[in-house]
Amino acid sequence: MKNQLGKEGEDRAIAFLKAKDYLVLSTNWRSGHYEIDIIAKDQDTLVIAEVKTRSTDTFGHPGEFVKSKKHSNLFKAAEEYIEACNYSGEVRFDIIAVYLDENEWQIDHIIDAFYPN
């Protein structure tokens, strides 16, 4: 059930970004034990997006569950992706929170959600 919910959230996040004219470059990109949910381009900016899906926001907004350890892992994964692709432009870290609210899917896109230390 959890994996199905997560897949549903990622699919909705991808569709959301595409509707906003983002170019989705990769999904579930892996390097070692690091993973990036969505890598996209927003004009000239590379977007590293973490998707957090919950069946409800009763216990808190899904974006609140992306903690500093996850930030650190995303920074490391992004460094590896950037090096592998020889990318040298702007990079941004976003959170896409997907959740059900009264049986309606909600998507909150938190742009520049966190920054490398």
Short mmCIF file of N, CA and C in Angstrom, two decimals:
data_model
loop_
_atom_site.label_atom_id
_atom_site.label_comp_id
_atom_site.label_asym_id
_atom_site.label_seq_id
_atom_site.Cartn_x
_atom_site.Cartn_y
_atom_site.Cartn_z
N MET A 1 0.82 -1.21 0.00
CA MET A 1 0.00 0.00 0.00
C MET A 1 0.86 1.26 0.00
N LYS A 2 1.90 1.28 0.85
CA LYS A 2 2.76 2.45 0.94
C LYS A 2 3.46 2.71 -0.39
N ASN A 3 4.01 1.66 -1.03
CA ASN A 3 4.69 1.84 -2.31
C ASN A 3 3.73 2.32 -3.38
N GLN A 4 2.50 1.81 -3.35
CA GLN A 4 1.49 2.23 -4.32
C GLN A 4 1.15 3.71 -4.13
N LEU A 5 1.02 4.14 -2.88
CA LEU A 5 0.73 5.54 -2.58
C LEU A 5 1.89 6.42 -3.04
N GLY A 6 3.12 5.99 -2.76
CA GLY A 6 4.29 6.76 -3.18
C GLY A 6 4.38 6.88 -4.69
N LYS A 7 4.10 5.81 -5.40
CA LYS A 7 4.10 5.82 -6.87
C LYS A 7 3.04 6.77 -7.40
N GLU A 8 1.86 6.72 -6.79
CA GLU A 8 0.77 7.62 -7.18
C GLU A 8 1.19 9.08 -6.99
N GLY A 9 1.83 9.36 -5.86
CA GLY A 9 2.29 10.72 -5.59
C GLY A 9 3.33 11.18 -6.58
N GLU A 10 4.29 10.31 -6.89
CA GLU A 10 5.32 10.68 -7.86
C GLU A 10 4.72 10.91 -9.24
N ASP A 11 3.80 10.06 -9.64
CA ASP A 11 3.14 10.25 -10.95
C ASP A 11 2.41 11.58 -10.99
N ARG A 12 1.72 11.92 -9.92
CA ARG A 12 1.00 13.20 -9.87
C ARG A 12 1.98 14.39 -9.86
N ALA A 13 3.09 14.25 -9.16
CA ALA A 13 4.10 15.31 -9.12
C ALA A 13 4.71 15.53 -10.51
N ILE A 14 4.99 14.44 -11.21
CA ILE A 14 5.55 14.55 -12.57
C ILE A 14 4.56 15.26 -13.49
N ALA A 15 3.30 14.86 -13.45
CA ALA A 15 2.28 15.49 -14.29
C ALA A 15 2.14 16.97 -13.94
N PHE A 16 2.21 17.29 -12.65
CA PHE A 16 2.13 18.67 -12.19
C PHE A 16 3.26 19.50 -12.78
N LEU A 17 4.49 18.98 -12.69
CA LEU A 17 5.64 19.72 -13.23
C LEU A 17 5.54 19.89 -14.74
N LYS A 18 5.15 18.84 -15.43
CA LYS A 18 5.01 18.93 -16.89
C LYS A 18 3.96 19.97 -17.27
N ALA A 19 2.87 20.04 -16.51
CA ALA A 19 1.82 21.04 -16.78
C ALA A 19 2.34 22.46 -16.56
N LYS A 20 3.39 22.59 -15.74
CA LYS A 20 4.02 23.90 -15.49
C LYS A 20 5.20 24.15 -16.43
N ASP A 21 5.29 23.33 -17.48
CA ASP A 21 6.33 23.46 -18.51
C ASP A 21 7.75 23.14 -18.02
N TYR A 22 7.85 22.33 -16.99
CA TYR A 22 9.16 21.81 -16.61
C TYR A 22 9.51 20.68 -17.56
N LEU A 23 10.78 20.50 -17.83
CA LEU A 23 11.26 19.37 -18.60
C LEU A 23 11.77 18.32 -17.61
N VAL A 24 11.08 17.20 -17.52
CA VAL A 24 11.49 16.14 -16.60
C VAL A 24 12.61 15.34 -17.27
N LEU A 25 13.78 15.35 -16.65
CA LEU A 25 14.96 14.69 -17.20
C LEU A 25 15.09 13.26 -16.71
N SER A 26 14.73 13.02 -15.46
CA SER A 26 14.90 11.69 -14.88
C SER A 26 14.00 11.54 -13.66
N THR A 27 13.58 10.30 -13.42
CA THR A 27 12.83 9.99 -12.21
C THR A 27 13.49 8.81 -11.52
N ASN A 28 13.46 8.85 -10.20
CA ASN A 28 14.06 7.79 -9.37
C ASN A 28 15.51 7.51 -9.77
N TRP A 29 16.26 8.58 -9.98
CA TRP A 29 17.67 8.47 -10.35
C TRP A 29 18.47 8.00 -9.15
N ARG A 30 19.29 6.99 -9.35
CA ARG A 30 20.04 6.39 -8.26
C ARG A 30 21.54 6.44 -8.51
N SER A 31 22.25 6.62 -7.39
CA SER A 31 23.70 6.49 -7.38
C SER A 31 24.06 5.89 -6.02
N GLY A 32 24.50 4.66 -6.04
CA GLY A 32 24.77 3.99 -4.77
C GLY A 32 23.48 3.86 -3.99
N HIS A 33 23.49 4.31 -2.74
CA HIS A 33 22.26 4.24 -1.95
C HIS A 33 21.50 5.57 -1.92
N TYR A 34 21.91 6.51 -2.77
CA TYR A 34 21.21 7.79 -2.88
C TYR A 34 20.20 7.74 -4.01
N GLU A 35 19.09 8.44 -3.82
CA GLU A 35 18.07 8.51 -4.87
C GLU A 35 17.48 9.91 -4.93
N ILE A 36 17.23 10.35 -6.16
CA ILE A 36 16.53 11.61 -6.40
C ILE A 36 15.21 11.25 -7.06
N ASP A 37 14.09 11.70 -6.47
CA ASP A 37 12.78 11.35 -7.01
C ASP A 37 12.57 11.91 -8.40
N ILE A 38 12.81 13.21 -8.56
CA ILE A 38 12.61 13.86 -9.87
C ILE A 38 13.76 14.83 -10.12
N ILE A 39 14.32 14.75 -11.32
CA ILE A 39 15.29 15.73 -11.79
C ILE A 39 14.64 16.39 -13.00
N ALA A 40 14.54 17.71 -12.95
CA ALA A 40 13.85 18.43 -14.01
C ALA A 40 14.58 19.74 -14.31
N LYS A 41 14.18 20.36 -15.40
CA LYS A 41 14.68 21.70 -15.72
C LYS A 41 13.51 22.67 -15.69
N ASP A 42 13.71 23.78 -14.99
CA ASP A 42 12.78 24.89 -14.97
C ASP A 42 13.52 26.03 -15.67
N GLN A 43 13.27 26.17 -16.94
CA GLN A 43 14.02 27.07 -17.81
C GLN A 43 15.50 26.69 -17.74
N ASP A 44 16.35 27.54 -17.15
CA ASP A 44 17.78 27.25 -17.10
C ASP A 44 18.23 26.67 -15.76
N THR A 45 17.30 26.34 -14.89
CA THR A 45 17.65 25.84 -13.56
C THR A 45 17.39 24.35 -13.45
N LEU A 46 18.38 23.63 -12.94
CA LEU A 46 18.23 22.21 -12.67
C LEU A 46 17.48 22.09 -11.34
N VAL A 47 16.41 21.32 -11.34
CA VAL A 47 15.58 21.16 -10.14
C VAL A 47 15.72 19.73 -9.64
N ILE A 48 16.14 19.62 -8.38
CA ILE A 48 16.22 18.34 -7.68
C ILE A 48 15.00 18.33 -6.76
N ALA A 49 14.05 17.44 -7.03
CA ALA A 49 12.79 17.47 -6.30
C ALA A 49 12.58 16.19 -5.49
N GLU A 50 12.25 16.37 -4.24
CA GLU A 50 11.87 15.28 -3.35
C GLU A 50 10.34 15.27 -3.28
N VAL A 51 9.75 14.12 -3.57
CA VAL A 51 8.30 13.99 -3.51
C VAL A 51 7.94 13.29 -2.21
N LYS A 52 7.04 13.89 -1.45
CA LYS A 52 6.57 13.29 -0.20
C LYS A 52 5.07 13.14 -0.31
N THR A 53 4.59 11.91 -0.23
CA THR A 53 3.17 11.62 -0.40
C THR A 53 2.61 11.06 0.90
N ARG A 54 1.45 11.53 1.26
CA ARG A 54 0.73 11.04 2.43
C ARG A 54 -0.74 10.89 2.07
N SER A 55 -1.39 9.95 2.73
CA SER A 55 -2.82 9.74 2.48
C SER A 55 -3.66 10.82 3.14
N THR A 56 -3.06 11.61 4.01
CA THR A 56 -3.75 12.70 4.70
C THR A 56 -2.70 13.67 5.24
N ASP A 57 -3.14 14.86 5.58
CA ASP A 57 -2.22 15.80 6.25
C ASP A 57 -2.56 15.94 7.73
N THR A 58 -3.33 14.99 8.25
CA THR A 58 -3.76 15.02 9.65
C THR A 58 -2.58 15.10 10.61
N PHE A 59 -1.50 14.39 10.30
CA PHE A 59 -0.35 14.34 11.21
C PHE A 59 0.74 15.33 10.82
N GLY A 60 0.42 16.23 9.93
CA GLY A 60 1.36 17.24 9.50
C GLY A 60 1.47 17.28 7.98
N HIS A 61 1.91 18.40 7.49
CA HIS A 61 2.11 18.58 6.06
C HIS A 61 3.21 17.64 5.59
N PRO A 62 3.02 16.97 4.45
CA PRO A 62 4.04 16.02 3.99
C PRO A 62 5.44 16.63 3.87
N GLY A 63 5.51 17.89 3.51
CA GLY A 63 6.81 18.55 3.38
C GLY A 63 7.59 18.61 4.67
N GLU A 64 6.89 18.56 5.80
CA GLU A 64 7.55 18.60 7.10
C GLU A 64 8.33 17.32 7.39
N PHE A 65 8.10 16.28 6.62
CA PHE A 65 8.75 15.00 6.86
C PHE A 65 10.06 14.85 6.10
N VAL A 66 10.48 15.89 5.39
CA VAL A 66 11.76 15.88 4.71
C VAL A 66 12.76 16.55 5.65
N LYS A 67 13.50 15.71 6.36
CA LYS A 67 14.39 16.18 7.43
C LYS A 67 15.81 16.42 6.93
N SER A 68 16.67 16.92 7.79
CA SER A 68 18.04 17.30 7.41
C SER A 68 18.86 16.13 6.88
N LYS A 69 18.64 14.92 7.37
CA LYS A 69 19.37 13.75 6.84
C LYS A 69 19.02 13.54 5.36
N LYS A 70 17.74 13.72 5.02
CA LYS A 70 17.33 13.59 3.62
C LYS A 70 17.94 14.71 2.79
N HIS A 71 18.00 15.93 3.35
CA HIS A 71 18.63 17.05 2.65
C HIS A 71 20.06 16.68 2.30
N SER A 72 20.79 16.18 3.28
CA SER A 72 22.19 15.80 3.10
C SER A 72 22.33 14.75 2.00
N ASN A 73 21.47 13.74 2.02
CA ASN A 73 21.52 12.69 0.99
C ASN A 73 21.21 13.25 -0.39
N LEU A 74 20.26 14.18 -0.46
CA LEU A 74 19.93 14.79 -1.76
C LEU A 74 21.08 15.63 -2.28
N PHE A 75 21.77 16.35 -1.38
CA PHE A 75 22.92 17.14 -1.81
C PHE A 75 24.00 16.24 -2.40
N LYS A 76 24.26 15.12 -1.73
CA LYS A 76 25.28 14.18 -2.22
C LYS A 76 24.87 13.58 -3.55
N ALA A 77 23.62 13.19 -3.67
CA ALA A 77 23.13 12.62 -4.93
C ALA A 77 23.20 13.65 -6.04
N ALA A 78 22.81 14.88 -5.73
CA ALA A 78 22.86 15.95 -6.74
C ALA A 78 24.29 16.19 -7.21
N GLU A 79 25.24 16.18 -6.29
CA GLU A 79 26.64 16.35 -6.67
C GLU A 79 27.06 15.27 -7.67
N GLU A 80 26.65 14.03 -7.39
CA GLU A 80 27.01 12.93 -8.28
C GLU A 80 26.33 13.07 -9.65
N TYR A 81 25.06 13.49 -9.65
CA TYR A 81 24.35 13.68 -10.92
C TYR A 81 25.02 14.81 -11.72
N ILE A 82 25.30 15.92 -11.06
CA ILE A 82 25.90 17.08 -11.71
C ILE A 82 27.26 16.71 -12.31
N GLU A 83 28.04 15.96 -11.56
CA GLU A 83 29.35 15.53 -12.06
C GLU A 83 29.19 14.58 -13.25
N ALA A 84 28.27 13.63 -13.14
CA ALA A 84 28.06 12.65 -14.21
C ALA A 84 27.61 13.32 -15.51
N CYS A 85 26.82 14.38 -15.38
CA CYS A 85 26.27 15.08 -16.55
C CYS A 85 27.10 16.29 -16.95
N ASN A 86 28.14 16.59 -16.16
CA ASN A 86 28.97 17.76 -16.42
C ASN A 86 28.13 19.04 -16.48
N TYR A 87 27.20 19.15 -15.55
CA TYR A 87 26.31 20.31 -15.51
C TYR A 87 26.97 21.44 -14.73
N SER A 88 26.81 22.68 -15.20
CA SER A 88 27.47 23.80 -14.52
C SER A 88 26.56 25.00 -14.26
N GLY A 89 25.25 24.81 -14.34
CA GLY A 89 24.34 25.94 -14.15
C GLY A 89 23.75 25.99 -12.75
N GLU A 90 22.66 26.73 -12.64
CA GLU A 90 21.94 26.89 -11.38
C GLU A 90 21.28 25.58 -10.97
N VAL A 91 21.24 25.33 -9.65
CA VAL A 91 20.59 24.14 -9.10
C VAL A 91 19.68 24.59 -7.97
N ARG A 92 18.52 23.96 -7.91
CA ARG A 92 17.53 24.30 -6.89
C ARG A 92 16.99 23.00 -6.29
N PHE A 93 16.67 23.04 -5.01
CA PHE A 93 16.11 21.88 -4.31
C PHE A 93 14.68 22.20 -3.89
N ASP A 94 13.74 21.42 -4.43
CA ASP A 94 12.31 21.62 -4.16
C ASP A 94 11.73 20.41 -3.44
N ILE A 95 10.61 20.64 -2.79
CA ILE A 95 9.81 19.56 -2.23
C ILE A 95 8.44 19.63 -2.90
N ILE A 96 7.94 18.49 -3.31
CA ILE A 96 6.58 18.42 -3.84
C ILE A 96 5.79 17.54 -2.89
N ALA A 97 4.87 18.16 -2.17
CA ALA A 97 4.05 17.46 -1.18
C ALA A 97 2.72 17.09 -1.85
N VAL A 98 2.39 15.81 -1.78
CA VAL A 98 1.17 15.30 -2.40
C VAL A 98 0.37 14.60 -1.30
N TYR A 99 -0.90 14.98 -1.17
CA TYR A 99 -1.72 14.37 -0.12
C TYR A 99 -3.20 14.47 -0.46
N LEU A 100 -3.97 13.63 0.19
CA LEU A 100 -5.42 13.66 0.03
C LEU A 100 -6.03 14.58 1.08
N ASP A 101 -6.91 15.44 0.64
CA ASP A 101 -7.65 16.33 1.54
C ASP A 101 -9.12 16.20 1.16
N GLU A 102 -9.88 15.56 2.03
CA GLU A 102 -11.31 15.30 1.76
C GLU A 102 -11.49 14.63 0.39
N ASN A 103 -10.71 13.58 0.15
CA ASN A 103 -10.77 12.77 -1.07
C ASN A 103 -10.35 13.50 -2.34
N GLU A 104 -9.72 14.65 -2.20
CA GLU A 104 -9.19 15.39 -3.35
C GLU A 104 -7.67 15.45 -3.22
N TRP A 105 -6.97 15.13 -4.29
CA TRP A 105 -5.52 15.23 -4.27
C TRP A 105 -5.08 16.68 -4.23
N GLN A 106 -4.16 16.98 -3.36
CA GLN A 106 -3.57 18.31 -3.24
C GLN A 106 -2.09 18.21 -3.54
N ILE A 107 -1.56 19.20 -4.21
CA ILE A 107 -0.13 19.25 -4.50
C ILE A 107 0.40 20.62 -4.09
N ASP A 108 1.38 20.60 -3.20
CA ASP A 108 2.06 21.83 -2.79
C ASP A 108 3.49 21.74 -3.29
N HIS A 109 3.87 22.68 -4.13
CA HIS A 109 5.23 22.72 -4.66
C HIS A 109 6.00 23.78 -3.89
N ILE A 110 6.95 23.33 -3.11
CA ILE A 110 7.76 24.23 -2.29
C ILE A 110 9.08 24.46 -3.03
N ILE A 111 9.18 25.61 -3.65
CA ILE A 111 10.34 25.97 -4.45
C ILE A 111 11.45 26.48 -3.51
N ASP A 112 12.69 26.09 -3.81
CA ASP A 112 13.84 26.46 -2.94
C ASP A 112 13.55 26.06 -1.49
N ALA A 113 13.13 24.82 -1.31
CA ALA A 113 12.72 24.33 0.01
C ALA A 113 13.88 24.27 1.00
N PHE A 114 15.08 24.01 0.49
CA PHE A 114 16.25 23.96 1.36
C PHE A 114 17.49 24.19 0.51
N TYR A 115 18.60 24.48 1.18
CA TYR A 115 19.84 24.86 0.49
C TYR A 115 21.00 24.03 1.02
N PRO A 116 22.01 23.80 0.19
CA PRO A 116 23.21 23.11 0.68
C PRO A 116 23.86 23.93 1.79
N ASN A 117 24.43 23.23 2.74
CA ASN A 117 25.09 23.92 3.87
C ASN A 117 26.44 24.47 3.47
#
